[in-house]
Short mmCIF file of C-alpha atoms and ligand atoms in Angstrom, two decimals:
data_model
loop_
_atom_site.label_atom_id
_atom_site.label_comp_id
_atom_site.label_asym_id
_atom_site.label_seq_id
_atom_site.Cartn_x
_atom_site.Cartn_y
_atom_site.Cartn_z
CA MET A 1 103.79 129.10 215.53
CA LYS A 2 105.83 130.10 212.51
CA ALA A 3 103.16 129.32 209.92
CA LYS A 4 102.19 132.37 207.94
CA LYS A 5 99.99 131.06 205.16
CA ILE A 6 96.96 128.84 205.69
CA CYS A 7 94.89 127.21 202.96
CA ILE A 8 91.40 126.22 204.08
CA LEU A 9 89.50 123.87 201.82
CA GLY A 10 85.74 124.34 202.06
CA LEU A 11 84.22 127.70 203.02
CA GLY A 12 80.94 126.56 204.55
CA TYR A 13 79.54 126.75 208.07
CA ILE A 14 82.87 125.59 209.53
CA GLY A 15 85.54 126.62 207.02
CA LEU A 16 84.43 130.23 206.56
CA PRO A 17 84.35 131.27 210.25
CA THR A 18 87.63 129.40 210.85
CA ALA A 19 89.30 131.09 207.87
CA SER A 20 88.04 134.51 208.99
CA ILE A 21 89.26 134.07 212.56
CA PHE A 22 92.74 133.05 211.41
CA ALA A 23 92.76 136.02 208.99
CA THR A 24 91.73 138.50 211.67
CA ASN A 25 94.62 137.12 213.75
CA GLY A 26 97.08 138.16 211.07
CA PHE A 27 97.57 134.94 209.07
CA GLU A 28 97.46 135.03 205.29
CA VAL A 29 94.44 132.83 204.62
CA VAL A 30 93.43 131.45 201.27
CA GLY A 31 89.97 129.90 201.20
CA VAL A 32 89.69 127.22 198.53
CA GLU A 33 86.21 126.44 197.26
CA VAL A 34 84.67 124.43 194.44
CA ASN A 35 81.70 126.80 194.23
CA GLN A 36 82.32 129.94 192.12
CA ASN A 37 79.40 131.83 193.72
CA VAL A 38 80.85 131.28 197.18
CA VAL A 39 84.26 132.55 196.00
CA ASP A 40 82.72 135.68 194.44
CA THR A 41 80.51 136.44 197.45
CA ILE A 42 83.34 136.12 199.98
CA ASN A 43 85.80 138.17 197.94
CA LYS A 44 83.23 140.99 198.05
CA GLY A 45 83.12 140.67 201.84
CA GLY A 46 79.71 138.97 201.73
CA ILE A 47 78.47 135.65 203.14
CA HIS A 48 76.39 132.90 201.54
CA ILE A 49 75.23 131.34 204.84
CA GLN A 50 73.50 132.80 207.89
CA GLU A 51 75.39 132.79 211.17
CA PRO A 52 75.36 135.52 213.86
CA GLY A 53 78.50 137.67 213.81
CA LEU A 54 79.90 136.00 210.69
CA HIS A 55 79.27 138.83 208.23
CA THR A 56 81.17 141.35 210.32
CA LEU A 57 84.03 138.89 210.77
CA VAL A 58 84.29 138.08 207.04
CA GLN A 59 84.09 141.76 206.12
CA ALA A 60 86.93 142.56 208.51
CA ALA A 61 89.02 139.63 207.27
CA VAL A 62 88.60 140.47 203.59
CA LYS A 63 89.09 144.21 204.15
CA SER A 64 92.35 143.55 206.02
CA GLY A 65 93.67 141.81 202.91
CA CYS A 66 94.36 138.65 204.94
CA LEU A 67 91.48 136.55 203.53
CA ARG A 68 90.73 135.79 199.94
CA ALA A 69 88.78 132.99 198.28
CA THR A 70 89.78 131.08 195.17
CA LEU A 71 88.96 127.97 193.15
CA GLU A 72 92.60 126.94 192.85
CA ILE A 73 94.73 125.34 195.55
CA GLU A 74 97.98 127.12 196.38
CA SER A 75 101.09 126.07 198.26
CA ALA A 76 100.94 127.04 201.93
CA ASP A 77 102.38 126.23 205.35
CA VAL A 78 99.17 124.73 206.70
CA PHE A 79 96.17 123.07 205.01
CA ILE A 80 92.85 122.74 206.83
CA ILE A 81 90.16 120.50 205.35
CA ALA A 82 86.59 121.59 206.19
CA VAL A 83 84.64 119.87 203.42
CA PRO A 84 81.35 117.98 203.86
CA THR A 85 81.31 114.38 205.11
CA PRO A 86 77.72 113.30 204.40
CA ILE A 87 76.17 109.85 204.26
CA THR A 88 74.97 108.08 201.15
CA GLU A 89 71.40 106.87 200.72
CA ASN A 90 72.58 103.55 202.17
CA LYS A 91 73.79 105.34 205.31
CA GLN A 92 77.45 104.91 204.50
CA ALA A 93 80.11 107.57 204.95
CA ASP A 94 80.66 109.53 201.74
CA LEU A 95 84.33 110.51 201.83
CA THR A 96 84.54 111.73 198.23
CA PHE A 97 84.94 115.38 199.34
CA VAL A 98 87.76 114.47 201.73
CA ARG A 99 89.37 112.36 199.00
CA ASP A 100 89.18 115.25 196.48
CA ALA A 101 90.54 117.73 199.02
CA GLY A 102 93.37 115.30 199.82
CA HIS A 103 94.33 115.03 196.16
CA MET A 104 94.28 118.81 195.78
CA ILE A 105 96.61 119.21 198.76
CA ALA A 106 98.90 116.42 197.54
CA SER A 107 99.39 118.36 194.31
CA VAL A 108 101.06 121.26 196.20
CA LEU A 109 102.25 119.58 199.42
CA GLN A 110 105.77 120.47 200.53
CA LYS A 111 108.18 119.35 203.21
CA ASP A 112 107.33 120.60 206.75
CA ASN A 113 103.71 121.37 205.87
CA LEU A 114 100.96 120.68 208.38
CA VAL A 115 97.66 119.16 207.19
CA ILE A 116 94.63 119.25 209.49
CA LEU A 117 91.38 117.40 208.88
CA GLU A 118 88.53 119.27 210.57
CA SER A 119 85.70 117.41 208.85
CA THR A 120 83.91 114.89 211.07
CA SER A 121 85.10 111.52 209.85
CA PRO A 122 84.75 107.77 210.52
CA PRO A 123 87.40 106.25 212.80
CA GLY A 124 90.58 105.54 210.84
CA THR A 125 90.01 108.21 208.15
CA CYS A 126 93.13 110.26 208.91
CA ASP A 127 95.45 107.29 209.23
CA GLY A 128 93.97 104.85 206.74
CA PHE A 129 92.33 107.09 204.13
CA LEU A 130 93.79 110.59 204.03
CA LYS A 131 97.41 109.77 204.83
CA PRO A 132 97.97 107.51 201.76
CA ILE A 133 96.37 110.13 199.48
CA LEU A 134 98.66 112.89 200.82
CA GLU A 135 101.71 110.60 200.57
CA GLU A 136 101.11 110.43 196.79
CA ALA A 137 103.07 113.70 196.89
CA GLY A 138 106.15 111.54 197.54
CA LEU A 139 106.42 112.73 201.16
CA LYS A 140 106.07 110.65 204.32
CA ALA A 141 103.46 111.59 206.94
CA GLY A 142 104.95 112.13 210.39
CA ILE A 143 108.43 112.60 208.90
CA ASP A 144 108.20 115.01 205.96
CA PHE A 145 104.89 116.57 206.83
CA SER A 146 102.56 116.58 209.83
CA LEU A 147 98.97 115.36 209.88
CA ALA A 148 96.32 115.92 212.54
CA HIS A 149 92.59 115.65 213.09
CA SER A 150 90.92 118.57 214.84
CA PRO A 151 87.18 117.91 214.88
CA GLU A 152 84.85 120.86 215.20
CA ARG A 153 82.16 120.88 217.89
CA VAL A 154 80.49 124.28 217.52
CA ILE A 155 76.74 124.70 217.62
CA PRO A 156 75.13 126.51 214.66
CA GLY A 157 73.86 129.89 215.78
CA SER A 158 76.84 130.36 218.14
CA THR A 159 79.65 129.19 215.85
CA VAL A 160 81.85 132.27 216.11
CA ARG A 161 81.74 132.38 219.92
CA GLU A 162 82.15 128.64 220.33
CA LEU A 163 85.08 128.42 217.88
CA ILE A 164 86.97 130.58 220.31
CA GLN A 165 85.64 129.36 223.65
CA ASN A 166 85.14 125.60 223.21
CA ASN A 167 87.62 123.04 224.43
CA ARG A 168 89.23 121.25 221.50
CA VAL A 169 90.52 117.72 220.95
CA ILE A 170 93.44 117.34 218.54
CA GLY A 171 94.65 113.95 217.37
CA GLY A 172 97.98 113.64 215.61
CA ILE A 173 99.51 111.03 213.37
CA ASN A 174 102.33 111.44 215.91
CA ARG A 175 102.84 113.64 218.96
CA ASN A 176 104.65 116.32 216.98
CA SER A 177 101.75 116.68 214.52
CA ALA A 178 99.26 117.11 217.39
CA GLN A 179 101.52 119.67 219.07
CA LEU A 180 101.99 121.70 215.89
CA ALA A 181 98.24 121.80 215.30
CA SER A 182 97.68 122.76 218.91
CA GLN A 183 100.10 125.70 218.65
CA LEU A 184 98.20 126.91 215.62
CA TYR A 185 94.74 126.83 217.26
CA LYS A 186 96.09 128.41 220.45
CA VAL A 187 96.24 131.67 218.49
CA PHE A 188 92.50 132.10 219.03
CA VAL A 189 91.18 129.15 221.09
CA GLU A 190 90.48 130.12 224.70
CA GLY A 191 89.27 126.64 225.73
CA GLU A 192 91.49 123.76 226.79
CA ILE A 193 93.22 121.81 224.00
CA LYS A 194 93.68 118.09 224.63
CA LEU A 195 96.09 116.06 222.53
CA THR A 196 95.62 112.45 221.45
CA ASP A 197 95.97 110.20 218.38
CA CYS A 198 93.89 110.68 215.23
CA THR A 199 91.52 107.74 215.65
CA THR A 200 90.73 108.59 219.28
CA ALA A 201 89.96 112.16 218.22
CA GLU A 202 87.72 110.88 215.40
CA MET A 203 85.86 108.54 217.74
CA SER A 204 85.45 111.13 220.49
CA LYS A 205 83.83 113.55 218.05
CA LEU A 206 81.47 110.84 216.77
CA MET A 207 80.55 109.79 220.29
CA GLU A 208 79.68 113.36 221.29
CA ASN A 209 76.96 113.47 218.65
CA THR A 210 76.02 109.84 219.17
CA TYR A 211 75.50 110.55 222.88
CA ARG A 212 73.12 113.33 221.97
CA ASP A 213 71.31 111.27 219.30
CA VAL A 214 70.73 108.31 221.64
CA ASN A 215 69.53 110.64 224.39
CA ILE A 216 67.15 112.45 222.03
CA ALA A 217 65.85 109.01 221.01
CA LEU A 218 65.18 108.30 224.68
CA ALA A 219 63.29 111.60 225.02
CA ASN A 220 61.32 110.83 221.85
CA GLU A 221 60.43 107.42 223.19
CA LEU A 222 59.24 109.03 226.42
CA ALA A 223 57.13 111.46 224.33
CA VAL A 224 55.35 108.57 222.66
CA ILE A 225 54.83 106.79 225.99
CA CYS A 226 53.46 109.94 227.67
CA GLU A 227 51.02 110.52 224.82
CA LYS A 228 49.64 107.05 225.44
CA GLU A 229 49.50 107.69 229.19
CA GLY A 230 47.81 111.09 228.72
CA ILE A 231 50.48 112.99 230.64
CA SER A 232 53.09 115.53 229.60
CA ALA A 233 56.58 114.33 228.66
CA TRP A 234 57.76 117.93 229.06
CA GLU A 235 56.67 117.96 232.68
CA VAL A 236 58.16 114.50 233.31
CA ILE A 237 61.48 115.67 231.87
CA GLU A 238 61.49 118.87 233.90
CA LEU A 239 60.82 116.92 237.09
CA SER A 240 63.26 114.09 236.34
CA ASN A 241 65.98 116.59 235.55
CA LEU A 242 65.75 117.94 239.09
CA HIS A 243 67.75 114.83 239.96
CA PRO A 244 71.38 115.95 240.16
CA ARG A 245 72.66 113.23 237.83
CA VAL A 246 69.85 113.12 235.25
CA ASN A 247 69.74 115.11 232.01
CA ILE A 248 66.92 113.86 229.81
CA HIS A 249 67.00 115.65 226.46
CA GLN A 250 64.08 117.31 224.67
CA PRO A 251 61.80 115.41 222.28
CA GLY A 252 60.96 116.72 218.82
CA PRO A 253 59.75 115.87 215.32
CA GLY A 254 63.04 114.17 214.40
CA VAL A 255 66.76 114.90 214.23
CA GLY A 256 68.28 116.74 211.29
CA GLY A 257 71.42 118.58 210.27
CA HIS A 258 74.85 117.64 209.10
CA CYS A 259 76.02 116.21 212.43
CA ILE A 260 73.75 114.38 214.88
CA ALA A 261 71.67 112.75 212.16
CA VAL A 262 74.81 111.64 210.31
CA ASP A 263 77.72 110.89 212.66
CA PRO A 264 76.27 107.84 214.45
CA TRP A 265 76.01 106.11 211.06
CA PHE A 266 79.83 106.33 210.76
CA ILE A 267 80.06 104.08 213.81
CA ILE A 268 77.16 101.80 212.84
CA GLU A 269 78.65 101.26 209.36
CA ARG A 270 81.96 100.15 210.77
CA TYR A 271 80.77 98.18 213.80
CA SER A 272 77.27 97.01 212.82
CA ASP A 273 77.48 93.91 215.04
CA ALA A 274 78.39 95.96 218.15
CA ALA A 275 76.62 99.32 217.73
CA LYS A 276 73.12 98.00 218.48
CA MET A 277 71.88 100.72 220.81
CA ILE A 278 73.33 103.45 218.58
CA GLU A 279 71.49 102.00 215.58
CA LEU A 280 68.23 101.65 217.47
CA GLY A 281 68.40 105.28 218.64
CA ARG A 282 69.23 106.54 215.15
CA LYS A 283 66.33 104.60 213.62
CA HIS A 284 63.95 105.73 216.34
CA ASN A 285 64.78 109.37 215.66
CA ASP A 286 64.35 108.77 211.93
CA SER A 287 60.89 107.37 212.64
CA MET A 288 59.68 110.55 214.37
CA PRO A 289 58.60 112.43 211.20
CA GLY A 290 56.29 109.51 210.35
CA TYR A 291 54.97 109.55 213.90
CA VAL A 292 54.22 113.29 213.71
CA VAL A 293 52.30 112.80 210.44
CA GLN A 294 50.32 109.93 211.94
CA ARG A 295 49.36 112.03 214.97
CA LEU A 296 48.48 115.00 212.78
CA LYS A 297 46.18 112.91 210.64
CA LEU A 298 44.35 111.78 213.78
CA ILE A 299 44.05 115.38 214.98
CA LEU A 300 42.53 116.38 211.66
CA GLU A 301 40.46 113.25 210.96
CA ASN A 302 37.12 115.06 211.15
CA ILE A 303 38.12 117.93 208.89
CA PRO A 304 37.45 117.34 205.20
CA ALA A 305 40.34 118.32 202.84
CA PRO A 306 42.42 119.87 205.63
CA LYS A 307 44.92 122.64 204.95
CA ILE A 308 48.06 122.89 207.06
CA ALA A 309 50.57 125.69 207.60
CA VAL A 310 54.03 124.49 208.61
CA LEU A 311 56.01 126.91 210.75
CA GLY A 312 59.76 126.33 210.57
CA VAL A 313 61.64 123.98 208.27
CA SER A 314 65.26 124.37 209.39
CA TYR A 315 66.40 121.41 211.47
CA LYS A 316 66.95 123.62 214.52
CA GLY A 317 65.70 126.97 215.86
CA ASN A 318 67.15 130.31 214.73
CA ILE A 319 69.29 128.95 211.89
CA ASP A 320 68.82 128.68 208.10
CA ASP A 321 70.21 125.14 207.68
CA VAL A 322 67.76 122.62 206.21
CA ARG A 323 70.17 119.72 205.66
CA LEU A 324 68.39 116.47 206.58
CA THR A 325 65.65 118.45 208.28
CA PRO A 326 62.76 116.28 209.56
CA ALA A 327 60.43 118.94 208.11
CA LEU A 328 61.11 117.60 204.63
CA PRO A 329 59.81 114.02 205.09
CA ILE A 330 56.88 115.41 207.10
CA ILE A 331 55.86 117.80 204.33
CA GLN A 332 56.49 115.18 201.63
CA ASN A 333 54.35 112.68 203.48
CA LEU A 334 51.50 115.19 203.95
CA LYS A 335 51.59 116.23 200.32
CA GLU A 336 51.61 112.60 199.18
CA ALA A 337 48.48 112.13 201.27
CA GLY A 338 46.89 114.94 199.22
CA ILE A 339 46.99 117.46 202.09
CA ASP A 340 47.43 121.11 201.15
CA VAL A 341 50.58 122.46 202.88
CA THR A 342 51.89 126.01 203.03
CA ILE A 343 55.24 126.81 204.64
CA TYR A 344 56.66 129.78 206.52
CA ASP A 345 60.22 130.07 207.82
CA PRO A 346 61.73 133.48 208.66
CA HIS A 347 65.31 132.16 208.43
CA VAL A 348 65.30 129.84 205.43
CA ARG A 349 65.73 131.20 201.93
CA ASP A 350 66.06 128.01 199.85
CA PHE A 351 63.89 124.95 200.34
CA GLU A 352 62.53 122.10 198.26
CA TYR A 353 59.02 123.57 198.48
CA GLU A 354 57.72 127.10 198.02
CA LEU A 355 58.06 129.36 201.05
CA PHE A 356 55.31 131.88 201.89
CA GLY A 357 55.07 135.00 204.02
CA LEU A 358 53.47 134.39 207.43
CA LYS A 359 50.02 135.74 206.52
CA ASP A 360 49.87 133.94 203.18
CA ALA A 361 50.98 130.71 204.80
CA LEU A 362 48.25 130.89 207.45
CA ASN A 363 45.47 132.09 205.20
CA GLY A 364 42.48 129.68 205.43
CA VAL A 365 44.37 126.79 207.07
CA ASP A 366 42.87 124.30 209.52
CA CYS A 367 45.98 123.62 211.52
CA ILE A 368 49.30 125.25 212.31
CA LEU A 369 52.08 122.66 212.59
CA LEU A 370 55.12 124.04 214.41
CA LEU A 371 58.29 122.07 213.59
CA THR A 372 61.11 124.46 214.56
CA ASP A 373 61.45 126.62 217.65
CA HIS A 374 62.56 129.88 216.03
CA ASP A 375 62.35 132.77 218.52
CA GLU A 376 60.00 134.59 216.11
CA PHE A 377 57.32 131.96 216.71
CA LYS A 378 57.42 132.41 220.49
CA PHE A 379 56.40 136.06 220.11
CA MET A 380 53.60 135.65 217.59
CA ALA A 381 50.18 137.16 218.38
CA PRO A 382 47.68 134.27 218.21
CA GLN A 383 44.68 136.67 218.42
CA GLU A 384 45.73 138.24 215.13
CA LEU A 385 46.74 134.98 213.50
CA GLY A 386 43.41 133.45 214.50
CA LYS A 387 41.66 135.87 212.16
CA LEU A 388 43.50 134.36 209.20
CA VAL A 389 42.87 130.66 209.74
CA ARG A 390 39.78 128.53 209.00
CA ASN A 391 40.09 126.30 212.09
CA ARG A 392 41.98 127.27 215.24
CA ILE A 393 44.12 124.19 215.78
CA VAL A 394 47.83 124.19 216.52
CA PHE A 395 50.18 121.19 216.84
CA ASP A 396 53.36 122.26 218.61
CA THR A 397 56.08 119.61 218.24
CA LYS A 398 58.72 121.68 220.11
CA ASN A 399 56.81 122.99 223.14
CA ALA A 400 57.66 126.46 221.87
CA LEU A 401 54.30 128.20 222.13
CA ASP A 402 52.68 129.75 225.19
CA ARG A 403 49.73 127.38 225.51
CA GLU A 404 47.61 129.69 227.67
CA LEU A 405 47.98 132.58 225.24
CA TRP A 406 46.98 130.43 222.28
CA GLN A 407 44.06 128.91 224.16
CA LYS A 408 42.83 132.38 225.09
CA ALA A 409 42.85 133.17 221.38
CA GLY A 410 40.51 130.21 220.83
CA PHE A 411 43.09 127.68 219.59
CA THR A 412 43.03 124.01 220.53
CA VAL A 413 46.65 123.32 221.35
CA TYR A 414 48.13 119.87 220.75
CA ARG A 415 51.69 119.12 221.79
CA LEU A 416 54.05 116.33 220.86
CA GLY A 417 54.65 114.29 224.01
CA GLU A 418 51.24 114.99 225.53
CA GLY A 419 47.85 113.33 225.31
CA ASP A 420 45.07 115.13 223.44
CA PRO A 421 43.85 118.33 225.11
CA LYS A 422 40.90 117.96 227.47
CA GLU A 423 37.42 119.21 226.41
CA ASN A 424 37.68 122.42 228.46
CA ASN A 425 41.10 123.18 226.96
N1 NAD B 1 77.99 122.83 210.37
C1 NAD B 1 78.28 122.51 211.61
O1 NAD B 1 77.73 123.06 212.55
C2 NAD B 1 79.36 121.49 211.92
C3 NAD B 1 79.72 121.29 213.28
C4 NAD B 1 80.72 120.38 213.57
C5 NAD B 1 81.34 119.68 212.54
N2 NAD B 1 80.95 119.88 211.24
C6 NAD B 1 81.65 119.14 210.19
O2 NAD B 1 82.44 120.03 209.45
C7 NAD B 1 82.53 119.61 208.09
C8 NAD B 1 82.08 120.74 207.18
O3 NAD B 1 80.72 121.01 207.45
P1 NAD B 1 80.03 122.36 206.97
O4 NAD B 1 78.74 122.43 207.71
O5 NAD B 1 80.95 123.50 207.05
O6 NAD B 1 79.75 122.01 205.43
P2 NAD B 1 79.29 123.03 204.30
O7 NAD B 1 78.57 122.22 203.29
O8 NAD B 1 78.61 124.22 204.90
O9 NAD B 1 80.66 123.55 203.68
C9 NAD B 1 81.54 122.75 202.99
C10 NAD B 1 82.06 123.51 201.79
O10 NAD B 1 83.07 122.73 201.19
C11 NAD B 1 83.05 122.96 199.78
N3 NAD B 1 83.80 121.88 199.14
C12 NAD B 1 83.42 120.63 198.81
N4 NAD B 1 84.47 119.96 198.28
C13 NAD B 1 85.52 120.80 198.26
C14 NAD B 1 86.86 120.68 197.83
N5 NAD B 1 87.36 119.54 197.33
N6 NAD B 1 87.67 121.76 197.95
C15 NAD B 1 87.21 122.91 198.48
N7 NAD B 1 85.93 123.08 198.90
C16 NAD B 1 85.11 122.03 198.79
C17 NAD B 1 81.55 123.00 199.46
O11 NAD B 1 81.31 123.69 198.27
C18 NAD B 1 81.02 123.76 200.70
O12 NAD B 1 80.93 125.15 200.47
C19 NAD B 1 81.67 118.36 207.99
O13 NAD B 1 82.45 117.22 208.17
C20 NAD B 1 80.72 118.50 209.18
O14 NAD B 1 80.25 117.26 209.62
C21 NAD B 1 79.99 120.77 210.93
#
């Protein structure tokens, strides 16, 4: 690969690690951002998001002189777009960030450049949406410049490792575009790289997350059924998964984040008459926060003016990301019902509601509601925590706590996906 200078637009959870890895592999990398604070933080070798191994990587990249951040787009050999692709309130793809990034690139695009869209996008985005914007530069895609889609499939918490080790799908506007992008990623990717067209790459990325969403919906449905039956969904899943071709997912209080809770909507929006099961699964997962609140109210029905401590508000364990977290509608719903809620999360720094230290959050509460399976929660000492609370009740929506330990400390332990605990619990 002859490319020497790479411009990466968007220095978030995907763009920043990608930029740093290219920089530590000797490329001149310019990170383009719209957020001045992000630019300043990165240029000092700091990070504005939490991700294991990222700080060291960014420090090394900036120190080597190969990575710098800026607000202004510059001409380069390669442009990588890693901007957000959220959904609107009406569950439609919001491509304004991709559009803006496309216009920025078009303003400096030159012959023989390579443009790669990494952002997860609805089918047809590269070909039908981004290509015409880039061609406003007066250059023809596939002839004057190359265009490819290289969707990212890392898991937050292991982004740096997975960027390198995961297999990658690259779709090109033509074969040459896909091959050029593949040569670029081969610099650090250890996984297999499969080449295809842009729309197939877009759809395969969306289906990966849709597969997971629909399967989580199935697990959530099982949780509700098992509660009614008075048995444990967790045990059912463990036993069913002994079958060599069965992989039932884990239930939970809802699905959040920038990916699984969003990507299926890109398919539903475009194929609403065909994507029936996908839509049902998505809506079922979106109904889980309401279900958790309903169950919690039943658990606490005999306690006047109950106080609740929520443990964990990020959408997933051991990360700081609260985008579309199910914790938010749960807390909103509880507060609207006049219930006093305190919140503790050892990873999250910014949230819609005030965050407390662990002891302050638990002080005088009637119930601990666990919504995220951070490792910290698995190692808590319930004997000590029991001294802080008013009533020893815990509702574990992630099956994260050692039930026996908590019971020994005098807690009544409720779990999502299980009937109410027996009297001698
Ligand atoms: N976070 C993940 O784990 C993950 C995994 C797979 C795929 N993705 C996809 O990757 C894309 C990026 O996600 P993310 O989590 O990194 O988002 P992010 O919000 O963490 O980062 C995006 C950054 O882009 C910046 N930005 C917005 N418009 C810009 C512009 N025109 N020019 C330059 N910068 C701009 C924002 O300020 C922000 O810092 C999304 O499409 C997402 O669906 C994310």
